[in-house]
Amino acid sequence: MSTIAASPGPMLAGSSGEEPARDNSRRIQLAFLIGFLLVWWLVTALALINPFFLPSPQAVARVFFRLVTTGEILPDLKITTGQIAVSFPIALLSGLAVGYAVSSSRYSVEVFEPMLAGLFAIPLIIFYPLNVLILGIGPESKIAHGAIYGFFPIVLSAIQGFGSVDRAYLRSAHSLGASRFQVLRRVLLPAALPSIMAGVRMGFVLTFVATIGSETIASLGGLGHRIVWYAESLETDKMFAYIVFIIIIAVVSNAVLSWIERRSDWR
Amino acid sequence: MKMTVLDTETNIERMAGTPVLSSADALIRVDGVRHAFGAVEAIQKISLDIRPGEMVSFIGPSGCGKSTLLNIIGGLLNPTEGTAYVDGQAIEKPLPKKMAYIFQESVLFPWSTVLENVKVAMEFQGAPRSEWNRRAEDALKLVGLTDFADSYPRQLSGGMKQRVALARALCLETDIILMDEPFAALDEQTRLVFGEELSRLLARTKKSIILVTHSLAEAVLLSDRIFVFSARPGMIKATLEVQEQHPRDPSFLTSEKFNKLRNELYDLLREEVLKAMEQQSGMRGAKA
């Protein structure tokens, strides 16, 4: 508001300065990855570690490609992604809905925000056995567990995001005769989106972690289940191939969500 | 206590008390409106009429309730007592089909382009979708920002942002525009140039305007009538008429008539501003 002349936009000025810095940090990150693989290869090539505990990267790569090309990985992948495809939308929609409801008054924020933050601090995994008793050992218990974990960061960021929308925007919308739904769609959601997206990304990470984690504890299938299975059957090369696969999913989904988060940031 | 001073040279009419025009064709009528925020009396009983096509200013010291009265007329606030009417209809909530609002700070949505910002106003207002494009283009053309339709607010200067806010109000095609210190965030040069532009534009569009302002120059430059508010609790202390054709020429700003009116206004306001300052320092003293 204080600028008088039309500036060409801070975006342009900022990005031209950030570009080289980002390229540089990408190079360092890549160097770390290569260094890690090199150390892994060295300790296995020099037989410093029993190959049963740590197979060579080549061996893991071979098994990985076989699992992928033969489609052996598909049934477990379908189970895990199928659970997340249900649990994450539940976490997202309920988180946004509850966050919207709580943020509607300062009083309800004061009451519910500390409660939700407190619940989030509890290691909810303690309820997983009960969850399995109620919902069974199949995908339902994983869906419930993943959804509960993903819900918290989303609801907390939604309360924060909706609650800190500039009142002047709401007054302006009110003066223009906007309905409640129009205010939500055109003002609250876009205004709060940058804060909410940070919570959504964290919610996805936790849903993913909780799903894989609960699969390793008590399950009939899924990527986490298979890791335990191959560890127990002493086929560690296969176990590592599944680990690598989960790491790739985590990195790619995080990159996609970070990209959406940056795109949605109008600030 | 009714006092009327008529200055024959400049046609300044000065009245004390509450002026009520007995015209049946009032576009906006404020009838015995009083408002209190809790125990704090914001405005005392105020009655006034605004004619169609008239441009009026509310001027007064900080905290005198001029914005409160504007919010009551705009339907953003329901008065403690009395009623405001537009076209004979009691105002109880915002009436976006009749009145458009321009706020002090820019309330453009930073996540939307200039064009989207204008269109969303029509969406909220409930204007038919088929007209959005034409009306948005017309409004942006009127304020000279056609080339910036796809820019984002952060890429615009303060003056340009307020021109977008003006376009947002114009596209609603209301007869009335309410402006709450629309120039407050602009520097003085920009304000005056914007003020001239506004005067030209409004002369063409024939809208009725209520302008809340702190600026003596702005009030004289833009108004047909100026309502001078007393310190809190606010009441209309005097009404000044500025009999000068719209659009007001830049030379009007330097004319003797302009200066005379501004000085007149200053005389009326000085005492009230001092009172308001005392009130504020008194409040600070009471708190300490």
XYZ file of C-alpha atoms in Angstrom:
555
model
C 0.000 0.000 0.000
C 2.947 2.259 0.653
C 4.458 1.826 -2.797
C 3.652 4.646 -5.129
C 5.168 3.646 -8.436
C 4.003 0.445 -10.112
C 6.770 -2.003 -9.350
C 7.360 -4.805 -11.855
C 6.483 -7.189 -9.054
C 8.623 -8.543 -6.230
C 8.104 -12.047 -7.617
C 10.378 -11.408 -10.577
C 13.043 -9.686 -8.538
C 12.923 -12.401 -5.872
C 13.042 -15.413 -8.158
C 15.994 -14.120 -10.160
C 17.938 -13.896 -6.915
C 16.784 -17.289 -5.604
C 17.410 -19.308 -8.765
C 21.216 -19.706 -8.400
C 20.916 -20.389 -4.660
C 18.396 -23.125 -5.359
C 20.521 -24.684 -8.103
C 23.376 -24.708 -5.668
C 21.440 -26.419 -2.888
C 20.140 -28.979 -5.428
C 23.740 -29.777 -6.361
C 24.688 -30.296 -2.723
C 21.650 -32.533 -2.158
C 22.599 -34.608 -5.193
C 26.172 -34.852 -3.918
C 24.877 -36.226 -0.609
C 22.790 -38.861 -2.384
C 25.727 -39.964 -4.525
C 27.999 -39.959 -1.473
C 25.493 -42.115 0.431
C 25.268 -44.663 -2.403
C 29.076 -44.667 -2.682
C 29.521 -45.414 1.029
C 26.856 -48.110 0.838
C 28.647 -49.670 -2.123
C 32.065 -49.411 -0.449
C 31.073 -51.039 2.850
C 29.440 -53.916 1.000
C 32.224 -54.267 -1.602
C 34.849 -54.373 1.157
C 32.645 -56.825 3.102
C 32.681 -54.609 6.201
C 29.089 -55.607 6.988
C 27.472 -58.996 6.710
C 25.540 -58.887 3.390
C 22.632 -60.493 5.213
C 22.109 -57.264 7.178
C 23.044 -54.931 4.353
C 23.016 -56.319 0.798
C 24.949 -54.411 -1.861
C 23.166 -51.606 -3.743
C 23.491 -53.605 -6.969
C 21.761 -56.598 -5.400
C 18.935 -54.430 -4.070
C 18.604 -52.704 -7.442
C 18.354 -56.052 -9.216
C 15.623 -57.295 -6.889
C 13.847 -53.926 -7.085
C 13.641 -54.028 -10.891
C 12.502 -57.640 -10.853
C 9.730 -56.843 -8.351
C 8.574 -53.903 -10.436
C 8.873 -55.478 -13.899
C 7.225 -58.767 -12.926
C 4.466 -56.898 -11.144
C 5.149 -58.812 -7.951
C 4.942 -55.567 -6.000
C 1.521 -54.636 -7.374
C -0.820 -56.457 -4.933
C 0.840 -54.852 -1.898
C 1.090 -51.480 -3.606
C -2.629 -51.621 -4.387
C -3.487 -52.426 -0.781
C -1.401 -49.580 0.650
C -2.387 -46.920 -1.894
C -6.007 -48.080 -1.724
C -6.052 -47.466 2.023
C -4.441 -44.042 1.672
C -6.827 -43.159 -1.168
C -9.643 -43.512 1.378
C -7.979 -42.339 4.609
C -6.332 -39.192 3.298
C -9.511 -37.674 1.761
C -11.304 -38.441 5.043
C -8.530 -36.649 6.960
C -8.581 -33.736 4.520
C -12.351 -33.160 4.418
C -12.950 -33.693 8.131
C -9.922 -31.548 8.996
C -11.169 -28.686 6.843
C -14.775 -29.003 8.022
C -13.892 -29.138 11.723
C -11.302 -26.374 11.250
C -13.903 -24.175 9.569
C -16.451 -24.814 12.306
C -13.974 -24.173 15.128
C -12.582 -21.013 13.536
C -16.063 -19.486 13.225
C -15.765 -17.861 16.657
C -12.843 -16.789 18.785
C -14.425 -18.502 21.771
C -14.565 -21.912 20.096
C -10.953 -21.478 18.950
C -9.954 -20.856 22.568
C -11.817 -23.972 23.678
C -10.994 -26.478 20.934
C -7.622 -25.487 19.544
C -5.634 -26.451 22.703
C -7.704 -29.643 22.987
C -6.885 -30.717 19.445
C -3.228 -29.754 19.831
C -3.111 -31.777 23.062
C -4.694 -34.841 21.447
C -2.192 -34.548 18.609
C 0.637 -34.799 21.152
C -0.604 -38.252 22.275
C 1.095 -41.181 20.478
C -2.136 -42.396 18.916
C -0.509 -45.704 18.020
C -1.499 -46.824 21.552
C -5.060 -47.098 20.280
C -4.124 -49.199 17.282
C -4.606 -52.574 19.020
C -8.087 -51.481 20.068
C -8.664 -50.260 16.529
C -7.777 -53.743 15.181
C -10.078 -55.383 17.734
C -12.970 -53.246 16.540
C -12.338 -52.991 12.808
C -10.385 -56.187 12.189
C -6.979 -56.884 10.743
C -7.952 -55.848 7.189
C -7.652 -52.435 5.505
C -10.380 -50.805 7.658
C -8.145 -50.493 10.717
C -5.343 -48.963 8.571
C -7.766 -46.488 7.036
C -9.005 -45.398 10.457
C -5.493 -45.095 11.845
C -4.155 -43.178 8.817
C -7.153 -40.829 8.747
C -6.843 -39.976 12.456
C -3.161 -39.157 12.092
C -3.638 -37.050 8.961
C -6.593 -35.201 10.513
C -4.637 -33.356 13.217
C -2.138 -31.283 11.255
C -4.881 -30.417 8.759
C -7.427 -29.319 11.351
C -4.826 -27.297 13.279
C -3.576 -25.513 10.162
C -7.177 -24.917 9.042
C -8.060 -23.280 12.377
C -4.951 -21.146 12.125
C -5.499 -20.357 8.432
C -9.238 -19.533 8.589
C -8.739 -17.657 11.865
C -6.089 -15.306 10.527
C -7.934 -14.181 7.395
C -7.901 -10.375 7.254
C -11.285 -9.179 8.597
C -11.301 -6.411 5.974
C -11.816 -9.029 3.224
C -14.811 -10.437 5.089
C -16.307 -6.969 5.635
C -15.885 -6.187 1.965
C -17.546 -9.478 0.963
C -20.364 -8.785 3.427
C -20.919 -5.298 1.973
C -21.201 -6.891 -1.479
C -23.930 -9.243 -0.233
C -21.884 -12.465 -0.369
C -23.575 -15.610 0.960
C -21.885 -17.842 3.543
C -20.913 -20.322 0.865
C -19.543 -17.576 -1.381
C -17.492 -16.221 1.507
C -16.077 -19.704 2.150
C -15.317 -20.402 -1.498
C -14.095 -16.991 -2.633
C -12.564 -15.497 0.502
C -11.822 -17.927 3.345
C -10.466 -20.858 1.334
C -8.158 -18.902 -0.983
C -7.017 -16.608 1.832
C -6.218 -19.516 4.136
C -4.860 -21.815 1.424
C -1.134 -21.139 1.973
C -1.354 -21.989 5.695
C -3.678 -24.916 5.056
C -1.453 -26.429 2.361
C 1.444 -26.690 4.821
C -0.854 -28.691 7.118
C -2.170 -30.773 4.220
C 1.357 -31.792 3.251
C 2.162 -32.718 6.840
C -1.178 -34.552 7.068
C -0.338 -36.617 4.018
C 3.097 -37.494 5.418
C 1.506 -38.653 8.688
C -1.247 -40.616 6.940
C 1.421 -42.374 4.895
C 3.609 -43.045 7.954
C 0.644 -44.275 10.004
C -0.572 -46.546 7.200
C 2.817 -48.195 6.616
C 3.452 -48.329 10.352
C 0.167 -50.011 11.169
C 0.745 -52.494 8.329
C 3.980 -53.563 9.986
C 2.176 -54.220 13.283
C -0.883 -56.219 12.346
C -2.085 -56.692 8.791
C -2.787 -59.127 5.953
C -0.957 -57.231 3.176
C 0.517 -53.953 2.010
C 4.028 -52.581 1.580
C 4.691 -52.352 5.329
C 3.358 -55.876 5.837
C 5.710 -57.190 3.127
C 8.768 -55.585 4.713
C 8.110 -57.430 7.971
C 7.326 -60.584 6.035
C 10.677 -60.561 4.185
C 12.602 -59.578 7.300
C 11.094 -62.536 9.130
C 11.765 -64.858 6.212
C 15.357 -63.564 6.165
C 15.159 -62.289 2.570
C 16.721 -58.930 3.332
C 17.472 -58.038 -0.295
C 13.736 -58.128 -0.984
C 13.053 -56.230 2.238
C 15.424 -53.491 1.134
C 13.810 -53.369 -2.316
C 10.464 -52.634 -0.614
C 12.133 -50.042 1.608
C 13.554 -48.297 -1.465
C 10.113 -48.383 -3.084
C 8.490 -46.730 -0.051
C 11.226 -44.079 0.038
C 10.583 -43.283 -3.629
C 6.817 -42.928 -3.001
C 7.489 -40.639 -0.023
C 9.931 -38.431 -1.928
C 7.727 -38.128 -5.019
C 4.499 -37.398 -3.096
C 6.281 -34.836 -0.955
C 7.690 -33.161 -4.059
C 4.232 -33.017 -5.662
C 2.610 -31.581 -2.531
C 5.420 -29.046 -2.066
C 4.929 -27.958 -5.644
C 1.171 -27.489 -5.068
C 1.955 -25.643 -1.833
C 4.257 -23.211 -3.649
C 1.808 -22.770 -6.521
C -1.048 -21.972 -4.139
C 0.935 -19.340 -2.238
C -0.227 -15.904 -3.389
C 1.787 -14.081 -0.699
C -30.930 27.422 18.105
C -31.032 27.705 14.364
C -28.520 29.990 12.734
C -28.073 30.525 9.035
C -25.314 32.609 7.592
C -25.423 33.268 3.883
C -22.255 34.434 2.223
C -23.372 36.123 -0.970
C -20.008 35.951 -2.675
C -19.352 32.256 -2.406
C -22.827 30.959 -1.628
C -21.734 29.331 1.541
C -24.686 28.341 3.594
C -23.865 27.653 7.160
C -26.350 26.107 9.524
C -26.250 24.842 13.032
C -28.503 22.143 14.414
C -29.722 19.218 12.414
C -30.552 20.130 8.859
C -33.409 18.173 7.333
C -34.450 18.859 3.795
C -38.134 18.543 3.394
C -37.737 17.173 -0.106
C -39.885 14.139 -0.840
C -37.376 12.991 -3.452
C -34.561 12.210 -1.001
C -32.565 9.229 -2.207
C -31.093 8.537 1.210
C -32.816 9.618 4.391
C -31.256 9.358 7.814
C -34.019 9.697 10.382
C -33.086 10.282 14.020
C -30.186 7.845 13.955
C -28.251 7.403 17.176
C -25.594 4.836 17.871
C -23.652 3.708 20.926
C -20.904 1.116 21.175
C -21.600 -0.233 24.637
C -21.371 2.737 26.972
C -19.643 4.929 24.402
C -22.016 7.238 22.584
C -20.722 7.341 18.992
C -23.331 9.570 17.331
C -26.185 11.601 18.731
C -29.485 11.800 16.936
C -28.652 12.673 13.331
C -31.166 13.357 10.577
C -30.228 14.283 7.036
C -31.370 13.787 3.448
C -29.298 13.195 0.353
C -30.731 13.980 -3.053
C -30.309 11.820 -6.156
C -27.067 12.593 -7.998
C -25.688 14.548 -5.095
C -22.144 14.201 -3.868
C -21.732 14.810 -0.145
C -18.872 14.555 2.343
C -18.818 13.686 6.025
C -15.908 15.477 7.628
C -14.910 15.677 11.257
C -12.240 14.858 13.829
C -11.095 11.283 14.499
C -13.667 9.273 16.406
C -16.549 11.639 15.629
C -18.697 8.818 14.264
C -18.658 9.781 10.587
C -17.611 6.266 9.569
C -20.188 4.846 11.960
C -22.937 6.774 10.186
C -21.613 5.616 6.806
C -21.633 2.005 8.027
C -25.228 2.448 9.178
C -26.242 3.823 5.769
C -24.308 0.962 4.136
C -26.184 -1.591 6.222
C -23.006 -2.913 7.858
C -24.187 -1.684 11.241
C -27.662 -1.433 12.743
C -28.166 1.781 14.711
C -29.117 1.782 18.377
C -31.992 4.113 17.548
C -33.575 5.581 14.428
C -33.547 4.321 10.845
C -31.759 5.040 7.604
C -33.689 4.676 4.354
C -32.718 4.339 0.723
C -35.484 4.901 -1.844
C -37.892 4.782 1.095
C -36.713 1.299 2.079
C -35.347 0.831 5.608
C -31.710 -0.260 5.566
C -31.112 -3.288 7.766
C -28.373 -5.119 5.869
C -26.036 -4.356 2.959
C -28.000 -3.650 -0.226
C -25.390 -4.325 -2.929
C -27.897 -3.736 -5.721
C -28.361 -0.155 -4.548
C -25.120 0.819 -2.833
C -21.477 0.028 -3.498
C -18.816 0.444 -0.834
C -15.206 1.592 -1.185
C -13.121 1.065 1.920
C -10.192 2.916 3.395
C -7.689 0.151 2.863
C -7.491 -1.744 -0.337
C -9.604 -4.855 0.093
C -8.658 -6.353 -3.232
C -8.083 -10.091 -2.928
C -4.335 -10.601 -3.363
C -4.857 -14.112 -4.724
C -6.962 -12.867 -7.656
C -6.131 -10.788 -10.705
C -7.584 -7.303 -11.196
C -10.241 -8.670 -13.547
C -11.194 -11.503 -11.176
C -11.400 -8.999 -8.327
C -13.914 -6.938 -10.284
C -15.918 -9.993 -11.348
C -16.165 -11.462 -7.875
C -17.949 -8.294 -6.730
C -20.660 -8.939 -9.323
C -20.831 -12.598 -8.316
C -21.438 -11.575 -4.688
C -23.926 -8.924 -5.778
C -25.846 -11.498 -7.802
C -25.486 -9.806 -11.187
C -26.290 -12.054 -14.159
C -23.161 -13.959 -15.218
C -23.665 -13.024 -18.880
C -22.989 -9.381 -17.987
C -19.827 -9.906 -15.919
C -17.390 -9.567 -18.791
C -18.924 -6.486 -20.325
C -19.421 -4.684 -17.031
C -15.904 -5.519 -15.815
C -14.381 -4.293 -19.064
C -16.437 -1.094 -18.976
C -15.461 -0.371 -15.381
C -11.759 -1.022 -15.956
C -11.880 1.196 -19.012
C -13.473 3.998 -16.986
C -10.637 3.945 -14.453
C -8.006 3.486 -17.163
C -6.756 0.078 -16.075
C -7.728 -2.078 -19.057
C -4.084 -3.034 -19.593
C -3.755 -4.246 -16.026
C -6.709 -6.674 -16.063
C -4.408 -9.676 -15.636
C -2.096 -8.083 -13.052
C -2.176 -8.996 -9.388
C -2.839 -6.295 -6.748
C 0.715 -6.566 -5.358
C 2.003 -5.453 -8.759
C 0.026 -2.190 -8.547
C 0.765 1.071 -6.772
C -1.502 2.320 -3.990
C -3.278 4.709 -6.358
C -3.870 2.003 -8.929
C -5.238 -0.333 -6.273
C -7.800 2.253 -5.249
C -8.736 2.730 -8.902
C -9.407 -1.015 -9.063
C -11.517 -0.630 -5.913
C -13.388 2.142 -7.725
C -13.857 -0.117 -10.776
C -15.163 -2.816 -8.429
C -17.755 -0.344 -7.158
C -18.638 1.011 -10.617
C -19.232 -2.432 -12.165
C -22.053 -2.985 -9.689
C -23.957 -0.240 -11.558
C -25.511 1.079 -8.386
C -26.878 4.601 -8.086
C -25.002 5.146 -4.845
C -21.354 4.764 -3.898
C -20.245 4.984 -0.271
C -16.587 5.824 0.241
C -14.866 5.471 3.594
C -11.679 7.524 3.303
C -10.791 5.919 -0.002
C -7.687 8.061 -0.376
C -6.350 7.667 3.165
C -3.509 5.392 2.166
C -2.391 7.550 -0.765
C 0.154 10.331 -0.749
C -1.189 13.845 -1.152
C -0.273 14.356 -4.811
C -1.843 11.059 -5.796
C -4.923 11.953 -3.766
C -5.480 15.227 -5.553
C -4.971 13.774 -9.030
C -7.217 10.850 -8.124
C -9.735 13.337 -6.743
C -9.851 15.225 -10.045
C -10.250 11.989 -11.973
C -13.031 10.964 -9.639
C -14.810 14.280 -10.127
C -14.710 13.889 -13.923
C -15.826 10.294 -13.741
C -18.694 10.930 -11.387
C -19.921 13.869 -13.431
C -20.228 11.434 -16.320
C -21.823 8.542 -14.413
C -24.235 10.743 -12.412
C -24.014 8.710 -9.238
C -24.794 9.796 -5.698
C -21.759 9.677 -3.478
C -21.154 9.835 0.242
C -17.507 10.421 1.006
C -16.047 10.137 4.494
C -12.834 12.104 4.683
C -10.314 13.827 6.920
C -9.105 16.085 4.151
C -10.495 19.606 3.843
C -9.265 19.928 0.252
C -10.829 16.657 -0.772
C -14.163 17.554 0.746
C -14.279 20.935 -1.024
C -12.965 19.559 -4.316
C -15.465 16.718 -4.565
C -18.642 17.697 -2.711
C -21.856 19.485 -3.459
C -22.518 19.532 0.257
C -20.248 18.996 3.236
C -21.611 17.772 6.560
C -19.296 18.917 9.345
C -19.326 16.588 12.362
C -18.700 17.673 15.930
C -16.340 15.781 18.247
C -17.743 12.621 19.841
C -20.574 12.014 20.381
C -20.944 13.123 16.773
C -23.677 15.388 15.485
C -23.906 17.582 12.404
C -22.407 20.876 13.445
C -22.829 22.652 10.115
C -23.473 22.069 6.444
C -21.485 23.791 3.704
C -22.699 24.024 0.137
C -20.170 24.080 -2.661
C -21.933 25.522 -5.661
C -19.599 24.583 -8.443
C -20.301 22.495 -11.533
C -18.909 18.960 -11.856
C -16.475 18.029 -13.226
C -14.369 20.370 -11.162
C -11.526 21.862 -13.117
C -7.950 21.650 -11.732
C -8.025 25.467 -11.678
C -10.805 25.260 -9.064
C -8.194 23.943 -6.640
C -6.292 27.219 -6.797
C -9.285 29.552 -6.993
C -10.207 32.036 -4.299
C -13.571 30.368 -3.852
C -11.879 27.070 -3.071
C -9.588 28.680 -0.506
C -12.421 30.551 1.098
C -14.483 27.397 1.474
C -11.543 25.490 2.843
C -10.801 28.176 5.401
C -14.434 28.248 6.395
C -14.331 24.504 6.869
C -11.140 24.762 8.883
C -12.687 27.318 11.224
C -15.614 25.005 11.818
C -13.404 21.989 12.425
C -10.605 23.472 14.511
C -12.577 23.651 17.726
C -13.915 20.107 17.262
C -10.486 18.668 16.552
C -9.176 20.261 19.748
C -12.099 18.776 21.679
C -11.427 15.344 20.189
C -7.763 15.602 21.136
C -8.717 16.485 24.686
C -11.074 13.491 24.813
C -8.300 11.206 23.680
C -5.726 12.520 26.129
C -8.411 12.343 28.830
C -8.983 8.689 28.007
C -5.272 8.037 28.250
C -5.149 9.855 31.553
C -8.065 7.821 32.929
C -6.413 4.577 31.914
C -3.072 5.449 33.477
